[in-house]
Amino acid sequence: MNIQWMAKNLKNRIVLSSGIISYMLLLLWRIPLSRVIGDEGVGLMAPAFEMFVLTTLVTSYGMSNAMAGIIRYRVKRERYRNAGKVFKTAFVMNLFLGTVMALFLLFFSSWTAETIALERLSRMAVMAAAPSVFFASLIGLFRGYFNGYGMGVLTAHSQYIEKTAMFVGAILGGRAFYGYGQKVAALLQVEAHSYAYGALGAMLGVFISQVIAVLHLILVYVIYAGAFKGRPGQDNSRRAETRFEIQRMLIVNMVPLAAAAVCSNLFMLADQRFFNHCMNMTEQGNVRTAQWGSFYGKFAPLIGICAAFSCLFVHGLTGKICSAYEREEYRGMRERMGRAVRNASIVSFPAAIYLAVLGKPFSTCCYGRSTAQSAVLAGWLSKGAVLAALFTFCFLFGQILYKLRMTRELFLTSAASLAVHLAAAYFMTQRGHMGVDGLLCALILFFGIYIVLSFVFLNRRIKYRPDWFAGVLFPLGAAAVSGLVVYLLNLLLSGVAGAVLCIVISLPVGVFFHILFLVILRVIGETELQEMPLGFLFIMLGRTIGVF
């Protein structure tokens, strides 16, 4: 029974955490892609992919969530005719938005590449992003429709299909076009053209993934459409809502959410421009694309995957916190909030410390061997690993703000954090010529401001007082001590074992000591350990040393 419960619980978590796992896949494919088209190719693809992400935050995220909420409200009250009208109205609006954004990228690709990103050879990749933006708007429509009718499982399946297709398509497309680009580069005697074509192929792979996702969603829509044919006859709508009323509701719900999402993700595109300008000013323009490709294709995915893994342990609690608040169960809400903060600390602190300590083995794995650039990447990881922990708390507080419908506060938090980040990045790169180090400082400021503001807004609403010792300081101390163990073990093994073996041995040992110290400090008890794999081992150790 216990195994069956664990299997069912795992299946539910995979569905409920589809957004986070999809995000991990979205980051993961950049690492093997950089082995195919080189860091230069990833650096040229970066502005195109960021443009694609930013536009889909409006069409595939903002509109999708807005229409899902409006449809859900009507479906619960059996107003199916009005719910259908919401879908049709959103379809026209989102299709218009997607078309306009796609045409903008298509006709202004040169201006976007040269002026915004300062990467002239990114033009072809930006053009290839245009059709992807159009199909992404269709994806957002169908996902919003399914979520509105309470069929989130279908949305989760489509996310996995899309990201898996993107993973495979980008790598295969990059490989095919990179080979063609090498011939063009040999003909024109300009090596950079091979990387430009590799970036083009990767973005065409992204386009193919969007087409596959749309076809899957259309098929599912056709299959399930029959299940709703009888519902309009059971309609309880008192009146038919006008198209203008629905458009107004969609805009009012979509704009703040989309604006907050764009502000939360705009920093990467802006940072590339700051970095490229800084490298040009310091007469290092010949290596800027490769360095940004390493930052975007290796550093950012490693930090992002580490942070997303930590978010998996707090994601499920955000919904329970908001449900308890809506039921006015304030004591239970604060207990869950404390547990969420503690979980974030327990997982994100050691994850960030281990990533910093094992920066050299991870960078060696990314490049396949120890090189000068892998040493640079290891330095970035040691300095910027703290971003993984900061991102986890940003995710936790941001999700609660969103689920408590505090959209205005969410937008103010994102906008203020972005403004501080842009100002800091500008002065550190344009005035101080600090390069990536300046960007890392600016990113730490971004996430730090986000955490402070979101916590202040939440505290005003839910009156939460954190337990700083059990919730933050004790997990940080346990993570620091276990990180020292990992550091010493890695130092011992680095001379006799490869990078992969160092990681495989050091990480489990570090996790073991981290949990042991948490048990000794009484941060976690028997109840939590019983839910963990091999938790019985720590229960036995705890009883042996007299903790339990």
C-alpha positions as a Python dict, from the first residue, in 0.01 Angstrom:
ca = {
    (1, 'M'): (0, 0, 0),
    (2, 'N'): (285, 236, 87),
    (3, 'I'): (450, 175, -252),
    (4, 'Q'): (118, 229, -432),
    (5, 'W'): (63, 553, -240),
    (6, 'M'): (413, 673, -327),
    (7, 'A'): (361, 587, -696),
    (8, 'K'): (28, 771, -706),
    (9, 'N'): (174, 1067, -519),
    (10, 'L'): (467, 1081, -762),
    (11, 'K'): (230, 1075, -1061),
    (12, 'N'): (25, 1360, -916),
    (13, 'R'): (336, 1563, -847),
    (14, 'I'): (461, 1513, -1202),
    (15, 'V'): (131, 1651, -1334),
    (16, 'L'): (105, 1937, -1084),
    (17, 'S'): (469, 2034, -1130),
    (18, 'S'): (459, 2023, -1510),
    (19, 'G'): (543, 2392, -1535),
    (20, 'I'): (861, 2356, -1329),
    (21, 'I'): (974, 2033, -1495),
    (22, 'S'): (906, 2185, -1838),
    (23, 'Y'): (1115, 2484, -1735),
    (24, 'M'): (1400, 2249, -1643),
    (25, 'L'): (1378, 2086, -1987),
    (26, 'L'): (1371, 2432, -2144),
    (27, 'L'): (1704, 2507, -1977),
    (28, 'L'): (1862, 2165, -2008),
    (29, 'W'): (1873, 2148, -2389),
    (30, 'R'): (2100, 2453, -2410),
    (31, 'I'): (2392, 2254, -2264),
    (32, 'P'): (2409, 1981, -2533),
    (33, 'L'): (2317, 2242, -2795),
    (34, 'S'): (2634, 2435, -2712),
    (35, 'R'): (2831, 2117, -2783),
    (36, 'V'): (2668, 2102, -3127),
    (37, 'I'): (2678, 2464, -3249),
    (38, 'G'): (2940, 2600, -3010),
    (39, 'D'): (2918, 2876, -2753),
    (40, 'E'): (2917, 3127, -3038),
    (41, 'G'): (2609, 2965, -3189),
    (42, 'V'): (2425, 2974, -2857),
    (43, 'G'): (2527, 3337, -2814),
    (44, 'L'): (2372, 3420, -3152),
    (45, 'M'): (2059, 3218, -3073),
    (46, 'A'): (2011, 3383, -2731),
    (47, 'P'): (1843, 3710, -2843),
    (48, 'A'): (1607, 3522, -3076),
    (49, 'F'): (1503, 3275, -2809),
    (50, 'E'): (1460, 3548, -2548),
    (51, 'M'): (1239, 3741, -2792),
    (52, 'F'): (1035, 3425, -2838),
    (53, 'V'): (1004, 3376, -2460),
    (54, 'L'): (903, 3738, -2393),
    (55, 'T'): (633, 3739, -2659),
    (56, 'T'): (493, 3406, -2543),
    (57, 'L'): (467, 3544, -2190),
    (58, 'V'): (201, 3775, -2330),
    (59, 'T'): (18, 3539, -2565),
    (60, 'S'): (79, 3195, -2420),
    (61, 'Y'): (97, 3284, -2050),
    (62, 'G'): (-87, 3611, -1988),
    (63, 'M'): (-386, 3545, -2212),
    (64, 'S'): (-396, 3176, -2121),
    (65, 'N'): (-424, 3244, -1747),
    (66, 'A'): (-669, 3530, -1797),
    (67, 'M'): (-910, 3328, -2010),
    (68, 'A'): (-872, 3020, -1788),
    (69, 'G'): (-988, 3215, -1483),
    (70, 'I'): (-1282, 3372, -1666),
    (71, 'I'): (-1393, 3041, -1819),
    (72, 'R'): (-1353, 2856, -1487),
    (73, 'Y'): (-1582, 3106, -1313),
    (74, 'R'): (-1857, 3050, -1571),
    (75, 'V'): (-1819, 2673, -1590),
    (76, 'K'): (-1862, 2641, -1211),
    (77, 'R'): (-2192, 2827, -1244),
    (78, 'E'): (-2293, 2626, -1555),
    (79, 'R'): (-2282, 2931, -1782),
    (80, 'Y'): (-2146, 2729, -2070),
    (81, 'R'): (-2266, 2954, -2350),
    (82, 'N'): (-2080, 3251, -2206),
    (83, 'A'): (-1775, 3031, -2142),
    (84, 'G'): (-1774, 2934, -2509),
    (85, 'K'): (-1800, 3299, -2606),
    (86, 'V'): (-1497, 3377, -2388),
    (87, 'F'): (-1294, 3118, -2577),
    (88, 'K'): (-1400, 3254, -2917),
    (89, 'T'): (-1326, 3614, -2816),
    (90, 'A'): (-988, 3521, -2670),
    (91, 'F'): (-911, 3323, -2985),
    (92, 'V'): (-952, 3630, -3205),
    (93, 'M'): (-764, 3860, -2966),
    (94, 'N'): (-470, 3625, -2913),
    (95, 'L'): (-445, 3539, -3281),
    (96, 'F'): (-424, 3911, -3356),
    (97, 'L'): (-156, 3962, -3089),
    (98, 'G'): (45, 3664, -3209),
    (99, 'T'): (27, 3779, -3571),
    (100, 'V'): (137, 4135, -3486),
    (101, 'M'): (430, 4014, -3276),
    (102, 'A'): (535, 3759, -3538),
    (103, 'L'): (526, 4022, -3814),
    (104, 'F'): (729, 4259, -3598),
    (105, 'L'): (1003, 4000, -3549),
    (106, 'L'): (992, 3911, -3918),
    (107, 'F'): (1020, 4262, -4062),
    (108, 'F'): (1233, 4416, -3787),
    (109, 'S'): (1470, 4124, -3737),
    (110, 'S'): (1774, 4322, -3853),
    (111, 'W'): (1693, 4614, -3624),
    (112, 'T'): (1627, 4379, -3333),
    (113, 'A'): (1956, 4194, -3380),
    (114, 'E'): (2174, 4498, -3443),
    (115, 'T'): (2020, 4756, -3207),
    (116, 'I'): (1875, 4558, -2917),
    (117, 'A'): (2119, 4268, -2891),
    (118, 'L'): (2419, 4419, -3076),
    (119, 'E'): (2453, 4087, -3263),
    (120, 'R'): (2417, 4146, -3636),
    (121, 'L'): (2443, 3777, -3723),
    (122, 'S'): (2144, 3693, -3501),
    (123, 'R'): (1912, 3827, -3770),
    (124, 'M'): (1832, 3488, -3924),
    (125, 'A'): (1758, 3333, -3585),
    (126, 'V'): (1525, 3622, -3495),
    (127, 'M'): (1341, 3575, -3826),
    (128, 'A'): (1303, 3204, -3749),
    (129, 'A'): (1143, 3295, -3415),
    (130, 'A'): (856, 3478, -3589),
    (131, 'P'): (644, 3173, -3687),
    (132, 'S'): (712, 3018, -3346),
    (133, 'V'): (552, 3321, -3181),
    (134, 'F'): (239, 3280, -3393),
    (135, 'F'): (198, 2911, -3307),
    (136, 'A'): (273, 2980, -2940),
    (137, 'S'): (-32, 3207, -2930),
    (138, 'L'): (-245, 2912, -3041),
    (139, 'I'): (-89, 2694, -2774),
    (140, 'G'): (-183, 2948, -2507),
    (141, 'L'): (-544, 2952, -2625),
    (142, 'F'): (-599, 2579, -2602),
    (143, 'R'): (-419, 2550, -2269),
    (144, 'G'): (-632, 2828, -2126),
    (145, 'Y'): (-942, 2650, -2254),
    (146, 'F'): (-848, 2317, -2096),
    (147, 'N'): (-748, 2479, -1766),
    (148, 'G'): (-1076, 2669, -1759),
    (149, 'Y'): (-1271, 2344, -1788),
    (150, 'G'): (-1062, 2180, -1516),
    (151, 'M'): (-857, 1960, -1749),
    (152, 'G'): (-513, 2062, -1629),
    (153, 'V'): (-379, 1711, -1692),
    (154, 'L'): (-413, 1767, -2067),
    (155, 'T'): (-224, 2094, -2034),
    (156, 'A'): (54, 1917, -1844),
    (157, 'H'): (83, 1652, -2114),
    (158, 'S'): (106, 1919, -2384),
    (159, 'Q'): (385, 2096, -2194),
    (160, 'Y'): (590, 1779, -2173),
    (161, 'I'): (533, 1704, -2542),
    (162, 'E'): (627, 2059, -2642),
    (163, 'K'): (947, 2075, -2435),
    (164, 'T'): (1058, 1726, -2536),
    (165, 'A'): (1006, 1812, -2902),
    (166, 'M'): (1195, 2139, -2845),
    (167, 'F'): (1483, 1952, -2683),
    (168, 'V'): (1518, 1712, -2975),
    (169, 'G'): (1427, 1955, -3252),
    (170, 'A'): (1667, 2231, -3147),
    (171, 'I'): (1963, 1994, -3125),
    (172, 'L'): (1889, 1817, -3454),
    (173, 'G'): (1811, 2143, -3632),
    (174, 'G'): (2124, 2306, -3495),
    (175, 'R'): (2337, 2012, -3605),
    (176, 'A'): (2193, 2007, -3958),
    (177, 'F'): (2220, 2380, -4021),
    (178, 'Y'): (2559, 2410, -3852),
    (179, 'G'): (2696, 2162, -4104),
    (180, 'Y'): (2550, 2367, -4388),
    (181, 'G'): (2683, 2685, -4229),
    (182, 'Q'): (3035, 2545, -4229),
    (183, 'K'): (3017, 2517, -4607),
    (184, 'V'): (2891, 2875, -4634),
    (185, 'A'): (3164, 2991, -4397),
    (186, 'A'): (3430, 2816, -4604),
    (187, 'L'): (3295, 2977, -4919),
    (188, 'L'): (3277, 3328, -4769),
    (189, 'Q'): (3589, 3279, -4555),
    (190, 'V'): (3395, 3397, -4246),
    (191, 'E'): (3377, 3137, -3969),
    (192, 'A'): (3099, 3319, -3784),
    (193, 'H'): (2848, 3221, -4052),
    (194, 'S'): (2861, 2858, -3938),
    (195, 'Y'): (2746, 2965, -3591),
    (196, 'A'): (2476, 3190, -3736),
    (197, 'Y'): (2332, 2900, -3935),
    (198, 'G'): (2355, 2677, -3629),
    (199, 'A'): (2149, 2932, -3434),
    (200, 'L'): (1901, 2943, -3722),
    (201, 'G'): (1866, 2564, -3715),
    (202, 'A'): (1809, 2563, -3340),
    (203, 'M'): (1528, 2820, -3371),
    (204, 'L'): (1372, 2620, -3655),
    (205, 'G'): (1374, 2324, -3416),
    (206, 'V'): (1186, 2541, -3166),
    (207, 'F'): (935, 2623, -3441),
    (208, 'I'): (881, 2253, -3513),
    (209, 'S'): (813, 2192, -3143),
    (210, 'Q'): (544, 2460, -3148),
    (211, 'V'): (379, 2302, -3452),
    (212, 'I'): (381, 1960, -3283),
    (213, 'A'): (230, 2107, -2966),
    (214, 'V'): (-46, 2284, -3164),
    (215, 'L'): (-133, 1966, -3356),
    (216, 'H'): (-150, 1770, -3030),
    (217, 'L'): (-376, 2030, -2867),
    (218, 'I'): (-606, 2048, -3169),
    (219, 'L'): (-638, 1669, -3167),
    (220, 'V'): (-722, 1669, -2796),
    (221, 'Y'): (-968, 1954, -2847),
    (222, 'V'): (-1149, 1761, -3121),
    (223, 'I'): (-1163, 1449, -2905),
    (224, 'Y'): (-1304, 1628, -2601),
    (225, 'A'): (-1530, 1870, -2789),
    (226, 'G'): (-1806, 1610, -2797),
    (227, 'A'): (-1809, 1592, -2419),
    (228, 'F'): (-1928, 1954, -2406),
    (229, 'K'): (-2191, 1946, -2681),
    (230, 'G'): (-2472, 1886, -2437),
    (231, 'R'): (-2368, 2152, -2193),
    (232, 'P'): (-2500, 2458, -2376),
    (233, 'G'): (-2847, 2306, -2341),
    (234, 'Q'): (-2800, 2302, -1963),
    (235, 'D'): (-2691, 2665, -1965),
    (236, 'N'): (-2785, 2873, -1658),
    (237, 'S'): (-2673, 3209, -1795),
    (238, 'R'): (-2917, 3487, -1712),
    (239, 'R'): (-2803, 3689, -2011),
    (240, 'A'): (-2559, 3660, -2297),
    (241, 'E'): (-2244, 3860, -2236),
    (242, 'T'): (-2137, 4092, -2515),
    (243, 'R'): (-1807, 4059, -2695),
    (244, 'F'): (-1702, 4402, -2567),
    (245, 'E'): (-1758, 4297, -2204),
    (246, 'I'): (-1553, 3983, -2252),
    (247, 'Q'): (-1272, 4173, -2426),
    (248, 'R'): (-1259, 4419, -2139),
    (249, 'M'): (-1240, 4139, -1881),
    (250, 'L'): (-966, 3963, -2076),
    (251, 'I'): (-758, 4280, -2106),
    (252, 'V'): (-802, 4375, -1740),
    (253, 'N'): (-695, 4027, -1628),
    (254, 'M'): (-421, 3976, -1886),
    (255, 'V'): (-227, 4305, -1888),
    (256, 'P'): (-106, 4314, -1523),
    (257, 'L'): (-12, 3946, -1525),
    (258, 'A'): (167, 3965, -1860),
    (259, 'A'): (346, 4285, -1757),
    (260, 'A'): (466, 4124, -1434),
    (261, 'A'): (588, 3817, -1624),
    (262, 'V'): (773, 4029, -1882),
    (263, 'C'): (938, 4240, -1609),
    (264, 'S'): (1046, 3920, -1434),
    (265, 'N'): (1213, 3780, -1747),
    (266, 'L'): (1338, 4083, -1940),
    (267, 'F'): (1674, 4098, -1764),
    (268, 'M'): (1843, 3833, -1979),
    (269, 'L'): (1788, 4019, -2307),
    (270, 'A'): (1891, 4351, -2151),
    (271, 'D'): (2198, 4192, -1993),
    (272, 'Q'): (2319, 4062, -2329),
    (273, 'R'): (2313, 4413, -2470),
    (274, 'F'): (2496, 4553, -2167),
    (275, 'F'): (2753, 4275, -2189),
    (276, 'N'): (2812, 4313, -2563),
    (277, 'H'): (2852, 4689, -2530),
    (278, 'C'): (3094, 4641, -2240),
    (279, 'M'): (3304, 4394, -2439),
    (280, 'N'): (3312, 4630, -2737),
    (281, 'M'): (3423, 4917, -2513),
    (282, 'T'): (3707, 4708, -2368),
    (283, 'E'): (3815, 4589, -2716),
    (284, 'Q'): (3710, 4228, -2653),
    (285, 'G'): (3436, 4218, -2914),
    (286, 'N'): (3596, 3919, -3086),
    (287, 'V'): (3519, 3690, -2789),
    (288, 'R'): (3196, 3847, -2665),
    (289, 'T'): (2961, 3608, -2848),
    (290, 'A'): (3142, 3298, -2722),
    (291, 'Q'): (3149, 3428, -2365),
    (292, 'W'): (2781, 3516, -2368),
    (293, 'G'): (2706, 3176, -2521),
    (294, 'S'): (2885, 3014, -2229),
    (295, 'F'): (2692, 3230, -1983),
    (296, 'Y'): (2356, 3171, -2153),
    (297, 'G'): (2411, 2811, -2259),
    (298, 'K'): (2587, 2671, -1951),
    (299, 'F'): (2587, 2902, -1649),
    (300, 'A'): (2220, 3005, -1671),
    (301, 'P'): (2092, 2647, -1724),
    (302, 'L'): (2293, 2510, -1432),
    (303, 'I'): (2170, 2784, -1200),
    (304, 'G'): (1814, 2757, -1334),
    (305, 'I'): (1792, 2379, -1305),
    (306, 'C'): (1930, 2393, -951),
    (307, 'A'): (1671, 2659, -860),
    (308, 'A'): (1385, 2476, -1033),
    (309, 'F'): (1472, 2157, -845),
    (310, 'S'): (1440, 2351, -519),
    (311, 'C'): (1108, 2498, -633),
    (312, 'L'): (963, 2149, -668),
    (313, 'F'): (968, 2117, -288),
    (314, 'V'): (765, 2434, -225),
    (315, 'H'): (532, 2443, -525),
    (316, 'G'): (269, 2213, -374),
    (317, 'L'): (245, 2418, -55),
    (318, 'T'): (161, 2747, -229),
    (319, 'G'): (-186, 2627, -325),
    (320, 'K'): (-252, 2496, 27),
    (321, 'I'): (-145, 2829, 178),
    (322, 'C'): (-386, 3023, -42),
    (323, 'S'): (-670, 2773, 14),
    (324, 'A'): (-630, 2806, 390),
    (325, 'Y'): (-634, 3186, 358),
    (326, 'E'): (-956, 3180, 153),
    (327, 'R'): (-1118, 2954, 416),
    (328, 'E'): (-999, 3200, 684),
    (329, 'E'): (-794, 2927, 852),
    (330, 'Y'): (-519, 3170, 940),
    (331, 'R'): (-336, 2953, 1189),
    (332, 'G'): (-310, 2664, 944),
    (333, 'M'): (-210, 2907, 671),
    (334, 'R'): (80, 3044, 877),
    (335, 'E'): (193, 2692, 967),
    (336, 'R'): (202, 2598, 598),
    (337, 'M'): (381, 2922, 518),
    (338, 'G'): (645, 2841, 777),
    (339, 'R'): (682, 2493, 634),
    (340, 'A'): (720, 2632, 281),
    (341, 'V'): (994, 2876, 390),
    (342, 'R'): (1168, 2597, 580),
    (343, 'N'): (1150, 2363, 280),
    (344, 'A'): (1290, 2635, 56),
    (345, 'S'): (1581, 2684, 296),
    (346, 'I'): (1643, 2312, 347),
    (347, 'V'): (1670, 2242, -27),
    (348, 'S'): (1794, 2563, -191),
    (349, 'F'): (2078, 2646, 52),
    (350, 'P'): (2270, 2318, 8),
    (351, 'A'): (2189, 2309, -364),
    (352, 'A'): (2347, 2652, -413),
    (353, 'I'): (2647, 2572, -193),
    (354, 'Y'): (2713, 2238, -364),
    (355, 'L'): (2692, 2403, -706),
    (356, 'A'): (2947, 2664, -598),
    (357, 'V'): (3180, 2408, -442),
    (358, 'L'): (3155, 2167, -737),
    (359, 'G'): (3177, 2443, -997),
    (360, 'K'): (3494, 2304, -1152),
    (361, 'P'): (3364, 1947, -1202),
    (362, 'F'): (3034, 2077, -1341),
    (363, 'S'): (3210, 2311, -1583),
    (364, 'T'): (3442, 2031, -1694),
    (365, 'C'): (3137, 1811, -1764),
    (366, 'C'): (2977, 2089, -1968),
    (367, 'Y'): (3283, 2130, -2191),
    (368, 'G'): (3388, 1765, -2190),
    (369, 'R'): (3737, 1859, -2077),
    (370, 'S'): (3922, 2113, -1869),
    (371, 'T'): (3980, 2429, -2074),
    (372, 'A'): (4037, 2799, -2013),
    (373, 'Q'): (3667, 2867, -2072),
    (374, 'S'): (3566, 2590, -1831),
    (375, 'A'): (3777, 2762, -1566),
    (376, 'V'): (3592, 3087, -1637),
    (377, 'L'): (3259, 2905, -1605),
    (378, 'A'): (3370, 2753, -1274),
    (379, 'G'): (3445, 3103, -1146),
    (380, 'W'): (3100, 3224, -1250),
    (381, 'L'): (2937, 2931, -1070),
    (382, 'S'): (3129, 2995, -748),
    (383, 'K'): (3021, 3361, -752),
    (384, 'G'): (2667, 3324, -882),
    (385, 'A'): (2542, 3002, -722),
    (386, 'V'): (2361, 3209, -459),
    (387, 'L'): (2115, 3302, -736),
    (388, 'A'): (1967, 2951, -715),
    (389, 'A'): (1866, 3004, -352),
    (390, 'L'): (1738, 3356, -416),
    (391, 'F'): (1531, 3237, -713),
    (392, 'T'): (1361, 2973, -495),
    (393, 'F'): (1233, 3232, -249),
    (394, 'C'): (1129, 3462, -536),
    (395, 'F'): (928, 3176, -682),
    (396, 'L'): (766, 3095, -347),
    (397, 'F'): (658, 3450, -266),
    (398, 'G'): (566, 3531, -627),
    (399, 'Q'): (342, 3227, -657),
    (400, 'I'): (160, 3313, -336),
    (401, 'L'): (108, 3673, -454),
    (402, 'Y'): (-35, 3541, -779),
    (403, 'K'): (-263, 3283, -618),
    (404, 'L'): (-390, 3539, -366),
    (405, 'R'): (-482, 3755, -668),
    (406, 'M'): (-241, 4028, -559),
    (407, 'T'): (-157, 4103, -923),
    (408, 'R'): (-94, 4472, -862),
    (409, 'E'): (162, 4396, -591),
    (410, 'L'): (318, 4128, -812),
    (411, 'F'): (364, 4379, -1094),
    (412, 'L'): (508, 4646, -862),
    (413, 'T'): (754, 4393, -722),
    (414, 'S'): (868, 4280, -1068),
    (415, 'A'): (890, 4633, -1210),
    (416, 'A'): (1085, 4773, -914),
    (417, 'S'): (1327, 4477, -917),
    (418, 'L'): (1383, 4516, -1290),
    (419, 'A'): (1443, 4891, -1258),
    (420, 'V'): (1707, 4839, -988),
    (421, 'H'): (1868, 4561, -1190),
    (422, 'L'): (1887, 4766, -1510),
    (423, 'A'): (2037, 5063, -1327),
    (424, 'A'): (2294, 4844, -1149),
    (425, 'A'): (2381, 4649, -1465),
    (426, 'Y'): (2424, 4972, -1661),
    (427, 'F'): (2666, 5130, -1414),
    (428, 'M'): (2862, 4811, -1349),
    (429, 'T'): (2909, 4720, -1715),
    (430, 'Q'): (2900, 5053, -1898),
    (431, 'R'): (3082, 5260, -1635),
    (432, 'G'): (3272, 5003, -1434),
    (433, 'H'): (3344, 4761, -1725),
    (434, 'M'): (3295, 4466, -1488),
    (435, 'G'): (3152, 4233, -1753),
    (436, 'V'): (2986, 3917, -1624),
    (437, 'D'): (3084, 3995, -1265),
    (438, 'G'): (2884, 4317, -1286),
    (439, 'L'): (2585, 4131, -1428),
    (440, 'L'): (2601, 3877, -1145),
    (441, 'C'): (2595, 4156, -887),
    (442, 'A'): (2299, 4315, -1068),
    (443, 'L'): (2114, 3982, -1076),
    (444, 'I'): (2169, 3932, -703),
    (445, 'L'): (2021, 4278, -652),
    (446, 'F'): (1724, 4189, -875),
    (447, 'F'): (1632, 3875, -682),
    (448, 'G'): (1712, 4033, -346),
    (449, 'I'): (1481, 4330, -409),
    (450, 'Y'): (1214, 4090, -537),
    (451, 'I'): (1229, 3882, -218),
    (452, 'V'): (1212, 4185, 12),
    (453, 'L'): (923, 4356, -168),
    (454, 'S'): (716, 4042, -217),
    (455, 'F'): (766, 3944, 149),
    (456, 'V'): (659, 4292, 263),
    (457, 'F'): (343, 4277, 49),
    (458, 'L'): (261, 3927, 173),
    (459, 'N'): (325, 4020, 534),
    (460, 'R'): (78, 4306, 506),
    (461, 'R'): (-188, 4063, 388),
    (462, 'I'): (-132, 3744, 589),
    (463, 'K'): (60, 3878, 894),
    (464, 'Y'): (325, 3606, 875),
    (465, 'R'): (620, 3609, 1117),
    (466, 'P'): (898, 3371, 1013),
    (467, 'D'): (1088, 3147, 1252),
    (468, 'W'): (1435, 3273, 1161),
    (469, 'F'): (1622, 3001, 1349),
    (470, 'A'): (1444, 2680, 1242),
    (471, 'G'): (1330, 2825, 910),
    (472, 'V'): (1647, 2995, 785),
    (473, 'L'): (1956, 3002, 1009),
    (474, 'F'): (1971, 2635, 1112),
    (475, 'P'): (1923, 2506, 753),
    (476, 'L'): (2189, 2754, 639),
    (477, 'G'): (2430, 2629, 904),
    (478, 'A'): (2365, 2264, 815),
    (479, 'A'): (2414, 2344, 446),
    (480, 'A'): (2741, 2527, 517),
    (481, 'V'): (2888, 2238, 718),
    (482, 'S'): (2781, 1977, 463),
    (483, 'G'): (2918, 2204, 190),
    (484, 'L'): (3254, 2197, 367),
    (485, 'V'): (3240, 1817, 363),
    (486, 'V'): (3166, 1823, -12),
    (487, 'Y'): (3451, 2068, -71),
    (488, 'L'): (3705, 1852, 115),
    (489, 'L'): (3584, 1535, -54),
    (490, 'N'): (3602, 1698, -397),
    (491, 'L'): (3952, 1825, -316),
    (492, 'L'): (4055, 1473, -222),
    (493, 'L'): (3903, 1308, -529),
    (494, 'S'): (3992, 1567, -793),
    (495, 'G'): (4346, 1437, -829),
    (496, 'V'): (4252, 1071, -873),
    (497, 'A'): (3899, 1071, -1020),
    (498, 'G'): (3723, 1238, -1310),
    (499, 'A'): (3472, 1521, -1288),
    (500, 'V'): (3168, 1294, -1315),
    (501, 'L'): (3291, 1062, -1041),
    (502, 'C'): (3363, 1358, -813),
    (503, 'I'): (3004, 1479, -854),
    (504, 'V'): (2850, 1133, -817),
    (505, 'I'): (3038, 1063, -493),
    (506, 'S'): (3040, 1410, -336),
    (507, 'L'): (2672, 1498, -376),
    (508, 'P'): (2521, 1194, -194),
    (509, 'V'): (2773, 1229, 88),
    (510, 'G'): (2691, 1598, 121),
    (511, 'V'): (2316, 1531, 125),
    (512, 'F'): (2363, 1264, 392),
    (513, 'F'): (2550, 1500, 623),
    (514, 'H'): (2308, 1783, 552),
    (515, 'I'): (2007, 1575, 658),
    (516, 'L'): (2198, 1442, 959),
    (517, 'F'): (2277, 1796, 1077),
    (518, 'L'): (1914, 1897, 1023),
    (519, 'V'): (1807, 1607, 1244),
    (520, 'I'): (2058, 1704, 1513),
    (521, 'L'): (1938, 2065, 1503),
    (522, 'R'): (1576, 1939, 1521),
    (523, 'V'): (1480, 2123, 1203),
    (524, 'I'): (1311, 1807, 1072),
    (525, 'G'): (1148, 1534, 1276),
    (526, 'E'): (1026, 1179, 1239),
    (527, 'T'): (713, 1282, 1048),
    (528, 'E'): (913, 1447, 771),
    (529, 'L'): (1169, 1166, 764),
    (530, 'Q'): (899, 902, 719),
    (531, 'E'): (799, 1070, 392),
    (532, 'M'): (1158, 1070, 261),
    (533, 'P'): (1334, 787, 76),
    (534, 'L'): (1569, 611, 321),
    (535, 'G'): (1421, 826, 596),
    (536, 'F'): (1414, 526, 830),
    (537, 'L'): (1795, 535, 832),
    (538, 'F'): (1800, 887, 976),
    (539, 'I'): (1526, 795, 1224),
    (540, 'M'): (1749, 513, 1351),
    (541, 'L'): (2047, 749, 1371),
    (542, 'G'): (1836, 1008, 1551),
    (543, 'R'): (1721, 755, 1808),
    (544, 'T'): (2076, 629, 1852),
    (545, 'I'): (2214, 973, 1933),
    (546, 'G'): (1911, 1063, 2145),
    (547, 'V'): (1751, 1325, 1922),
    (548, 'F'): (1416, 1140, 1898),
}
